[in-house]
Amino acid sequence: MISRIAPWRARGLAAALVPMLTLAAACSGGEEGERAVDGGSSITLSMQAGLVPQFEKYAAAYEQAFPKRKVTVESLPDDGTQYIQQLVTARLGDKLPDVLMNVDYAANRLAAGNVTMDLAPWLGEGKDGLKGSEFLPQFVGQYRPITKPDQITGLPVSADSVTLFFNRTAFKRAGVTELPKPTWTWDDMYRVAAEIQSKSGGDVVGLAPPLGTGGQPAIYTPVIHAYGGYVYDATTKKSGIGQPEAVKAWTQLIKAYGTASPAYSANAASQPKFDRGQVAMSFSVRAGVPTLKSQLKDDWDAEVMPTINGKTTVGGGSYGLSIAQTSKNKDAAWAFLAWFYRNDGGMKIAQETGQVVPPTLDGLENGIWKDLKAPPSNNAVFADAAKNAQLATQLPGKAQGVLDEQVLKAVQEVVLKKRPVAEAFADAEKAVNEALATTGG
């Protein structure tokens, strides 16, 4: 249920559209923002195509709350590479929007390309009531450029953190009574998943493959850390995906294929789906909840991620909002962000969709998302996951793309060609470190 761009893009592709609301309360507490754009304003906001309908709803609510303000929502490509290239090209032609979608994996490149504005000064002073200290630091950290960590070039929209979704009905259908619990280890999860597949005669898949078709940084990053390894060390400017600790992690992740999970397939579309009731357990995030509610009629819930060596294995990621460095309407763009991140503004609408876990401490504790109708009933796991998430490591320059390619290649060599894990990932690490040397780390 997780992919390189999904789940944070998936909420716009598969989830219910944000309902239109009358936000009388949205005007309260916004005097600073009103003064910043006194007399009216007009801004453009660009999102990947799958999120455009959702942000058109936000824009309409904002205009309703502030009739003198206008927000025009434009589309960016859903493809990650094309999305980055279009923004970089727009920067060169001085045609950037005022507010733009940022993504954890793209934040470094957009900052290096002078696409995104440094928000840290305004966040530090709490301009229009929007303060950087209110946000979960690890999620804001995804928008701190590697070479300029004091800057903040974007703000996360949701604290997308991985949890273990499970289908009680599928467990019953397989004749298995042991359900996920907070004390589970990865070995416990694999054991029960294999039991489900065995007792059901293969009719029920125990666990969706942790690595999917061979990637999933939100999964493998915290698992590598739990074994004491690292994906990228900013001090040495080296990748450690082939080191002994990481090899233990890759071995653990890969051994699910054909035992706890189906045999490896490069075609994700052909695999059994959790939202169709074919899979007993799967990793996902809060963004997937509305789709599950609409499509899965079974009894399902969520639990915290299992542990390794007593350590959490919660991963995550985010997409965010940035202000273009070249915007001529920075005050107006900031006023929109200040409204969007308020619990009585855009965050209220976002939470009501069931997709968003607010990326702020106040939102985690007091957000309305916790009171939405079940399923899932165990909402506490999403707040716990957000606080403990070990987010995917960003690599500078083109090394990020090389990492993704090499991990996929190594996984496929292991599962399809039976190459030893240590050998495959030693070669992958070498290729990534060569790319890092070329980009200067």
Short mmCIF file of C-alpha atoms in Angstrom, two decimals:
data_model
loop_
_atom_site.label_atom_id
_atom_site.label_comp_id
_atom_site.label_asym_id
_atom_site.label_seq_id
_atom_site.Cartn_x
_atom_site.Cartn_y
_atom_site.Cartn_z
CA MET A 1 0.00 0.00 0.00
CA ILE A 2 3.06 2.22 0.07
CA SER A 3 5.10 3.47 -2.86
CA ARG A 4 7.83 5.96 -3.55
CA ILE A 5 5.40 8.86 -4.02
CA ALA A 6 2.37 7.31 -2.34
CA PRO A 7 1.14 7.31 0.43
CA TRP A 8 1.45 11.08 0.75
CA ARG A 9 0.24 11.60 -2.84
CA ALA A 10 -2.30 8.77 -2.61
CA ARG A 11 -4.73 10.80 -0.53
CA GLY A 12 -5.51 12.89 -3.59
CA LEU A 13 -5.75 9.96 -5.97
CA ALA A 14 -7.98 7.51 -4.16
CA ALA A 15 -9.51 9.18 -1.14
CA ALA A 16 -12.79 11.01 -0.84
CA LEU A 17 -12.75 14.67 -1.76
CA VAL A 18 -12.65 17.21 1.03
CA PRO A 19 -16.18 18.35 1.90
CA MET A 20 -17.04 21.99 1.37
CA LEU A 21 -17.53 23.75 4.68
CA THR A 22 -18.73 27.11 5.91
CA LEU A 23 -15.85 28.27 8.07
CA ALA A 24 -17.19 31.16 10.11
CA ALA A 25 -14.60 30.37 12.76
CA ALA A 26 -11.77 30.55 10.26
CA CYS A 27 -11.76 34.33 10.42
CA SER A 28 -10.99 34.30 14.12
CA GLY A 29 -7.34 34.64 15.09
CA GLY A 30 -6.39 35.75 11.55
CA GLU A 31 -6.03 39.49 12.04
CA GLU A 32 -2.28 39.42 11.44
CA GLY A 33 -2.77 37.61 8.14
CA GLU A 34 -5.54 40.03 7.13
CA ARG A 35 -3.26 42.98 7.70
CA ALA A 36 -0.50 41.29 5.69
CA VAL A 37 -2.71 41.31 2.60
CA ASP A 38 -4.88 44.30 3.45
CA GLY A 39 -7.09 45.31 0.55
CA GLY A 40 -7.11 41.86 -1.04
CA SER A 41 -4.62 39.52 -2.69
CA SER A 42 -4.21 36.94 -5.41
CA ILE A 43 -1.89 33.93 -5.35
CA THR A 44 -1.32 30.80 -7.41
CA LEU A 45 -0.86 27.40 -5.80
CA SER A 46 0.53 24.38 -7.69
CA MET A 47 0.01 20.74 -6.65
CA GLN A 48 0.58 17.38 -8.28
CA ALA A 49 -2.47 16.54 -10.36
CA GLY A 50 -3.83 13.94 -7.95
CA LEU A 51 -4.07 16.54 -5.19
CA VAL A 52 -5.59 19.36 -7.24
CA PRO A 53 -9.27 18.55 -6.43
CA GLN A 54 -8.48 18.47 -2.73
CA PHE A 55 -6.65 21.80 -2.77
CA GLU A 56 -9.40 23.39 -4.83
CA LYS A 57 -11.63 22.66 -1.83
CA TYR A 58 -9.12 24.31 0.50
CA ALA A 59 -8.89 27.32 -1.82
CA ALA A 60 -12.68 27.69 -1.92
CA ALA A 61 -12.91 27.56 1.87
CA TYR A 62 -10.11 30.12 2.20
CA GLU A 63 -11.82 32.50 -0.23
CA GLN A 64 -15.06 32.04 1.66
CA ALA A 65 -13.33 32.96 4.92
CA PHE A 66 -11.50 35.89 3.30
CA PRO A 67 -13.62 37.20 0.37
CA LYS A 68 -10.96 39.70 -0.72
CA ARG A 69 -8.42 36.95 -1.34
CA LYS A 70 -8.11 34.79 -4.44
CA VAL A 71 -6.31 31.42 -4.78
CA THR A 72 -5.87 29.80 -8.19
CA VAL A 73 -4.89 26.13 -8.07
CA GLU A 74 -2.69 24.83 -10.89
CA SER A 75 -1.51 21.31 -11.74
CA LEU A 76 1.95 19.73 -11.59
CA PRO A 77 2.87 16.28 -13.00
CA ASP A 78 2.23 13.30 -10.73
CA ASP A 79 5.46 11.68 -11.94
CA GLY A 80 8.19 12.60 -9.45
CA THR A 81 10.93 13.28 -11.99
CA GLN A 82 8.69 15.38 -14.23
CA TYR A 83 7.36 17.27 -11.21
CA ILE A 84 10.85 18.33 -10.10
CA GLN A 85 11.93 19.20 -13.63
CA GLN A 86 8.87 21.36 -14.27
CA LEU A 87 9.49 23.41 -11.14
CA VAL A 88 13.19 23.85 -11.87
CA THR A 89 12.37 24.93 -15.43
CA ALA A 90 9.71 27.34 -14.16
CA ARG A 91 12.30 28.86 -11.83
CA LEU A 92 14.62 29.53 -14.74
CA GLY A 93 11.79 31.21 -16.64
CA ASP A 94 10.60 33.15 -13.59
CA LYS A 95 7.21 31.42 -13.82
CA LEU A 96 6.94 29.73 -10.45
CA PRO A 97 3.64 29.80 -8.55
CA ASP A 98 3.46 31.57 -5.18
CA VAL A 99 2.78 28.41 -3.16
CA LEU A 100 3.91 25.00 -4.37
CA MET A 101 3.83 21.39 -3.37
CA ASN A 102 7.08 20.08 -1.95
CA VAL A 103 7.89 16.42 -1.23
CA ASP A 104 10.42 14.96 1.19
CA TYR A 105 12.45 13.30 -1.57
CA ALA A 106 12.47 16.48 -3.70
CA ALA A 107 13.12 19.10 -1.00
CA ASN A 108 16.91 19.07 -1.38
CA ARG A 109 16.86 19.44 -5.13
CA LEU A 110 14.25 22.19 -5.07
CA ALA A 111 16.26 24.11 -2.49
CA ALA A 112 19.49 23.66 -4.46
CA GLY A 113 17.68 24.87 -7.58
CA ASN A 114 16.62 28.07 -5.79
CA VAL A 115 12.97 27.11 -6.18
CA THR A 116 11.90 27.33 -2.53
CA MET A 117 12.08 30.20 -0.07
CA ASP A 118 13.65 29.89 3.40
CA LEU A 119 10.72 30.06 5.83
CA ALA A 120 12.83 29.84 9.01
CA PRO A 121 12.91 33.60 9.82
CA TRP A 122 9.13 33.98 9.69
CA LEU A 123 8.59 30.68 11.51
CA GLY A 124 10.97 31.84 14.20
CA GLU A 125 9.11 35.10 14.79
CA GLY A 126 5.70 33.44 14.56
CA LYS A 127 4.50 35.63 11.70
CA ASP A 128 0.69 35.58 11.51
CA GLY A 129 0.67 33.07 14.37
CA LEU A 130 2.50 30.34 12.44
CA LYS A 131 5.43 29.08 14.54
CA GLY A 132 8.06 26.51 13.60
CA SER A 133 8.24 25.23 17.19
CA GLU A 134 4.71 23.86 16.88
CA PHE A 135 5.70 21.28 14.26
CA LEU A 136 7.12 17.79 14.83
CA PRO A 137 10.87 18.37 14.34
CA GLN A 138 11.63 15.23 12.33
CA PHE A 139 8.98 16.11 9.73
CA VAL A 140 10.12 19.72 9.44
CA GLY A 141 13.65 18.30 9.22
CA GLN A 142 12.79 16.80 5.85
CA TYR A 143 12.65 20.35 4.50
CA ARG A 144 16.01 21.45 5.90
CA PRO A 145 18.55 21.45 3.02
CA ILE A 146 21.53 19.18 3.68
CA THR A 147 23.99 21.98 2.96
CA LYS A 148 21.99 24.64 4.86
CA PRO A 149 20.34 22.88 7.82
CA ASP A 150 19.34 26.17 9.49
CA GLN A 151 16.91 26.83 6.67
CA ILE A 152 13.36 25.45 6.41
CA THR A 153 12.06 25.38 2.85
CA GLY A 154 8.70 23.72 3.40
CA LEU A 155 6.13 22.66 5.98
CA PRO A 156 4.64 19.14 6.12
CA VAL A 157 0.92 18.75 5.49
CA SER A 158 0.52 15.52 7.44
CA ALA A 159 2.63 13.39 9.77
CA ASP A 160 2.45 10.33 7.53
CA SER A 161 3.84 7.52 9.69
CA VAL A 162 3.69 3.81 8.97
CA THR A 163 1.47 1.51 11.04
CA LEU A 164 0.43 -2.13 10.75
CA PHE A 165 -3.09 -2.44 9.35
CA PHE A 166 -4.83 -5.78 9.96
CA ASN A 167 -8.08 -7.42 8.88
CA ARG A 168 -9.81 -9.31 11.70
CA THR A 169 -12.23 -10.91 9.25
CA ALA A 170 -9.35 -12.31 7.18
CA PHE A 171 -7.74 -13.70 10.34
CA LYS A 172 -11.00 -15.48 11.19
CA ARG A 173 -11.36 -16.77 7.66
CA ALA A 174 -7.91 -18.35 7.96
CA GLY A 175 -8.68 -19.79 11.39
CA VAL A 176 -5.99 -17.76 13.16
CA THR A 177 -6.84 -16.16 16.50
CA GLU A 178 -3.57 -14.36 17.37
CA LEU A 179 -4.00 -10.71 16.39
CA PRO A 180 -1.29 -8.02 16.22
CA LYS A 181 -0.38 -6.40 19.54
CA PRO A 182 2.08 -3.72 20.69
CA THR A 183 4.60 -6.26 21.96
CA TRP A 184 5.02 -7.99 18.60
CA THR A 185 8.44 -8.35 17.02
CA TRP A 186 9.00 -8.73 13.28
CA ASP A 187 9.50 -12.46 13.86
CA ASP A 188 6.10 -12.63 15.56
CA MET A 189 4.51 -10.89 12.59
CA TYR A 190 6.19 -13.22 10.10
CA ARG A 191 5.23 -16.30 12.15
CA VAL A 192 1.54 -15.38 12.25
CA ALA A 193 1.53 -14.30 8.60
CA ALA A 194 2.96 -17.67 7.56
CA GLU A 195 0.35 -19.43 9.71
CA ILE A 196 -2.43 -17.50 7.97
CA GLN A 197 -1.19 -18.51 4.54
CA SER A 198 -0.75 -22.13 5.59
CA LYS A 199 -4.11 -22.56 7.33
CA SER A 200 -6.01 -20.78 4.57
CA GLY A 201 -4.38 -22.87 1.88
CA GLY A 202 -3.10 -19.68 0.28
CA ASP A 203 -6.57 -18.12 0.02
CA VAL A 204 -5.54 -15.37 2.43
CA VAL A 205 -2.19 -13.61 2.14
CA GLY A 206 -0.57 -13.19 5.53
CA LEU A 207 1.37 -9.98 4.94
CA ALA A 208 1.76 -7.64 1.98
CA PRO A 209 5.49 -7.72 1.05
CA PRO A 210 7.33 -5.19 3.26
CA LEU A 211 9.52 -4.08 0.35
CA GLY A 212 6.73 -4.20 -2.22
CA THR A 213 8.33 -4.52 -5.64
CA GLY A 214 11.73 -3.71 -4.14
CA GLY A 215 11.80 -0.22 -2.65
CA GLN A 216 9.95 1.41 0.25
CA PRO A 217 12.41 3.75 2.05
CA ALA A 218 9.74 4.36 4.70
CA ILE A 219 10.03 0.67 5.59
CA TYR A 220 13.70 -0.14 5.17
CA THR A 221 15.15 2.99 6.76
CA PRO A 222 13.90 2.35 10.32
CA VAL A 223 14.62 -1.39 10.03
CA ILE A 224 18.24 -0.67 9.10
CA HIS A 225 18.48 1.74 12.03
CA ALA A 226 17.00 -0.87 14.37
CA TYR A 227 19.86 -3.21 13.47
CA GLY A 228 22.36 -0.43 14.19
CA GLY A 229 23.05 0.51 10.57
CA TYR A 230 22.51 3.60 8.43
CA VAL A 231 21.43 4.51 4.92
CA TYR A 232 23.49 7.70 4.69
CA ASP A 233 25.95 9.31 7.10
CA ALA A 234 26.09 13.07 6.57
CA THR A 235 29.38 13.28 8.51
CA THR A 236 31.32 10.82 6.37
CA LYS A 237 29.13 11.50 3.33
CA LYS A 238 28.87 7.77 2.73
CA SER A 239 26.06 5.24 2.35
CA GLY A 240 26.07 2.16 4.53
CA ILE A 241 23.48 0.00 2.77
CA GLY A 242 26.06 -2.75 2.26
CA GLN A 243 27.47 -2.80 5.78
CA PRO A 244 26.89 -5.86 8.04
CA GLU A 245 24.16 -4.20 10.11
CA ALA A 246 22.27 -3.18 6.98
CA VAL A 247 22.71 -6.66 5.49
CA LYS A 248 20.89 -8.07 8.53
CA ALA A 249 18.04 -5.66 7.82
CA TRP A 250 17.85 -6.52 4.12
CA THR A 251 17.89 -10.23 4.99
CA GLN A 252 14.99 -9.74 7.39
CA LEU A 253 12.97 -7.76 4.89
CA ILE A 254 13.61 -10.00 1.89
CA LYS A 255 12.86 -13.28 3.66
CA ALA A 256 9.17 -12.35 3.77
CA TYR A 257 8.82 -13.13 0.05
CA GLY A 258 7.34 -16.59 -0.42
CA THR A 259 6.78 -17.27 3.30
CA ALA A 260 4.96 -14.53 5.20
CA SER A 261 4.16 -12.80 1.90
CA PRO A 262 3.55 -13.87 -1.70
CA ALA A 263 6.48 -14.67 -3.95
CA TYR A 264 8.22 -11.63 -5.42
CA SER A 265 6.58 -9.87 -8.36
CA ALA A 266 7.69 -6.73 -10.15
CA ASN A 267 4.05 -6.05 -11.07
CA ALA A 268 2.40 -4.45 -8.06
CA ALA A 269 -0.97 -4.32 -9.82
CA SER A 270 -1.13 -8.12 -9.97
CA GLN A 271 -0.62 -8.61 -6.24
CA PRO A 272 -3.45 -9.33 -3.77
CA LYS A 273 -4.79 -6.19 -2.12
CA PHE A 274 -5.54 -5.35 1.50
CA ASP A 275 -8.41 -3.06 0.51
CA ARG A 276 -10.09 -5.98 -1.27
CA GLY A 277 -9.96 -8.26 1.77
CA GLN A 278 -7.31 -10.53 0.23
CA VAL A 279 -4.51 -9.67 2.68
CA ALA A 280 -4.56 -10.06 6.46
CA MET A 281 -1.84 -7.51 7.28
CA SER A 282 -0.27 -4.58 5.44
CA PHE A 283 1.81 -1.50 6.20
CA SER A 284 0.17 1.82 5.48
CA VAL A 285 -0.47 5.32 6.80
CA ARG A 286 -3.43 7.44 7.83
CA ALA A 287 -3.81 8.73 4.27
CA GLY A 288 -5.15 5.34 3.23
CA VAL A 289 -8.00 5.30 5.74
CA PRO A 290 -10.78 6.91 3.63
CA THR A 291 -10.15 4.49 0.76
CA LEU A 292 -10.27 1.52 3.13
CA LYS A 293 -13.49 2.76 4.68
CA SER A 294 -15.13 3.01 1.28
CA GLN A 295 -13.81 -0.24 -0.19
CA LEU A 296 -13.16 -2.70 2.65
CA LYS A 297 -16.31 -3.90 4.40
CA ASP A 298 -14.46 -6.32 6.69
CA ASP A 299 -13.62 -5.67 10.35
CA TRP A 300 -10.20 -3.99 10.27
CA ASP A 301 -7.99 -1.88 12.52
CA ALA A 302 -4.40 -0.66 13.00
CA GLU A 303 -1.59 -1.42 15.43
CA VAL A 304 1.87 -0.02 16.12
CA MET A 305 4.76 -1.37 14.08
CA PRO A 306 6.52 -4.47 15.44
CA THR A 307 9.97 -4.04 16.97
CA ILE A 308 13.46 -5.34 16.22
CA ASN A 309 15.94 -5.76 19.08
CA GLY A 310 13.51 -3.80 21.24
CA LYS A 311 13.66 -0.79 18.89
CA THR A 312 10.82 0.86 17.02
CA THR A 313 10.62 0.40 13.25
CA VAL A 314 8.22 3.22 12.46
CA GLY A 315 9.01 4.98 9.20
CA GLY A 316 7.30 7.79 7.42
CA GLY A 317 7.46 10.72 5.07
CA SER A 318 5.50 13.72 3.94
CA TYR A 319 4.56 16.13 1.26
CA GLY A 320 4.55 19.78 2.19
CA LEU A 321 3.83 23.34 1.16
CA SER A 322 6.52 25.85 0.19
CA ILE A 323 6.65 29.46 -0.94
CA ALA A 324 8.49 30.10 -4.18
CA GLN A 325 11.71 32.03 -3.83
CA THR A 326 10.65 34.29 -6.71
CA SER A 327 7.10 34.95 -5.50
CA LYS A 328 6.07 38.59 -5.65
CA ASN A 329 3.25 37.85 -3.20
CA LYS A 330 5.15 36.34 -0.28
CA ASP A 331 3.01 37.99 2.42
CA ALA A 332 -0.18 36.73 0.77
CA ALA A 333 1.32 33.26 0.31
CA TRP A 334 2.32 33.20 3.96
CA ALA A 335 -1.17 34.31 5.02
CA PHE A 336 -2.58 31.27 3.21
CA LEU A 337 -0.13 28.96 5.01
CA ALA A 338 -0.98 30.56 8.35
CA TRP A 339 -4.68 29.81 7.72
CA PHE A 340 -4.02 26.35 6.33
CA TYR A 341 -2.13 25.13 9.40
CA ARG A 342 -4.65 26.41 11.94
CA ASN A 343 -6.90 23.82 13.60
CA ASP A 344 -9.91 26.01 12.74
CA GLY A 345 -8.72 26.59 9.18
CA GLY A 346 -7.33 24.27 6.54
CA MET A 347 -6.26 21.65 9.09
CA LYS A 348 -9.87 21.33 10.22
CA ILE A 349 -10.96 20.42 6.70
CA ALA A 350 -7.97 18.14 6.16
CA GLN A 351 -8.66 16.20 9.35
CA GLU A 352 -12.35 15.75 8.54
CA THR A 353 -11.39 13.75 5.47
CA GLY A 354 -9.86 11.13 7.77
CA GLN A 355 -6.60 11.29 5.82
CA VAL A 356 -4.51 13.69 7.83
CA VAL A 357 -2.68 13.40 11.12
CA PRO A 358 -1.66 17.00 11.90
CA PRO A 359 2.12 17.53 11.87
CA THR A 360 1.92 19.69 15.00
CA LEU A 361 2.06 18.77 18.69
CA ASP A 362 -1.27 20.51 19.34
CA GLY A 363 -2.85 18.72 16.39
CA LEU A 364 -1.73 15.33 17.66
CA GLU A 365 -3.13 15.98 21.12
CA ASN A 366 -6.29 17.95 20.34
CA GLY A 367 -7.09 17.40 16.67
CA ILE A 368 -10.57 16.31 15.63
CA TRP A 369 -9.09 13.42 13.61
CA LYS A 370 -8.98 11.38 16.84
CA ASP A 371 -12.77 11.54 17.22
CA LEU A 372 -13.77 10.38 13.74
CA LYS A 373 -16.01 7.35 13.38
CA ALA A 374 -14.26 3.97 13.33
CA PRO A 375 -12.70 2.11 11.65
CA PRO A 376 -9.98 2.29 12.69
CA SER A 377 -10.84 2.35 16.38
CA ASN A 378 -7.24 2.38 17.56
CA ASN A 379 -6.49 5.98 16.59
CA ALA A 380 -3.82 6.31 19.27
CA VAL A 381 -1.37 4.33 17.12
CA PHE A 382 -1.17 7.13 14.54
CA ALA A 383 -0.14 9.74 17.10
CA ASP A 384 2.36 7.31 18.61
CA ALA A 385 3.78 6.54 15.18
CA ALA A 386 4.11 10.22 14.28
CA LYS A 387 6.10 10.96 17.43
CA ASN A 388 8.45 7.99 16.92
CA ALA A 389 8.86 8.00 13.14
CA GLN A 390 12.35 7.46 11.72
CA LEU A 391 12.06 9.26 8.41
CA ALA A 392 13.75 8.31 5.16
CA THR A 393 17.22 9.77 4.74
CA GLN A 394 17.74 12.33 2.00
CA LEU A 395 20.81 12.03 -0.20
CA PRO A 396 22.22 15.03 -2.04
CA GLY A 397 21.90 15.59 -5.76
CA LYS A 398 21.41 12.67 -8.10
CA ALA A 399 22.63 10.21 -5.45
CA GLN A 400 19.03 9.88 -4.20
CA GLY A 401 17.89 8.48 -7.53
CA VAL A 402 20.90 6.15 -7.63
CA LEU A 403 20.01 4.84 -4.17
CA ASP A 404 16.47 4.02 -5.29
CA GLU A 405 17.71 2.28 -8.44
CA GLN A 406 20.38 0.28 -6.65
CA VAL A 407 18.11 -0.93 -3.84
CA LEU A 408 15.59 -2.17 -6.40
CA LYS A 409 18.33 -3.85 -8.42
CA ALA A 410 19.84 -5.56 -5.37
CA VAL A 411 16.50 -6.84 -4.11
CA GLN A 412 15.67 -8.31 -7.52
CA GLU A 413 19.09 -9.95 -7.79
CA VAL A 414 18.59 -11.61 -4.41
CA VAL A 415 15.03 -12.86 -4.93
CA LEU A 416 15.18 -13.68 -8.64
CA LYS A 417 18.81 -14.71 -9.16
CA LYS A 418 19.51 -16.04 -5.64
CA ARG A 419 22.52 -13.78 -5.27
CA PRO A 420 23.80 -13.51 -1.67
CA VAL A 421 22.38 -10.48 0.13
CA ALA A 422 25.80 -9.24 1.24
CA GLU A 423 27.20 -9.35 -2.30
CA ALA A 424 24.23 -7.64 -3.94
CA PHE A 425 24.14 -4.79 -1.45
CA ALA A 426 27.92 -4.37 -1.38
CA ASP A 427 27.71 -3.56 -5.09
CA ALA A 428 24.69 -1.30 -4.46
CA GLU A 429 26.56 0.60 -1.76
CA LYS A 430 29.56 1.05 -4.04
CA ALA A 431 27.39 2.54 -6.79
CA VAL A 432 25.66 4.93 -4.38
CA ASN A 433 28.96 6.07 -2.87
CA GLU A 434 30.35 6.70 -6.35
CA ALA A 435 27.34 8.90 -7.04
CA LEU A 436 27.87 10.69 -3.74
CA ALA A 437 31.51 11.34 -4.61
CA THR A 438 30.44 12.80 -7.95
CA THR A 439 27.90 15.13 -6.33
CA GLY A 440 30.27 16.06 -3.52
CA GLY A 441 28.33 14.20 -0.83
#
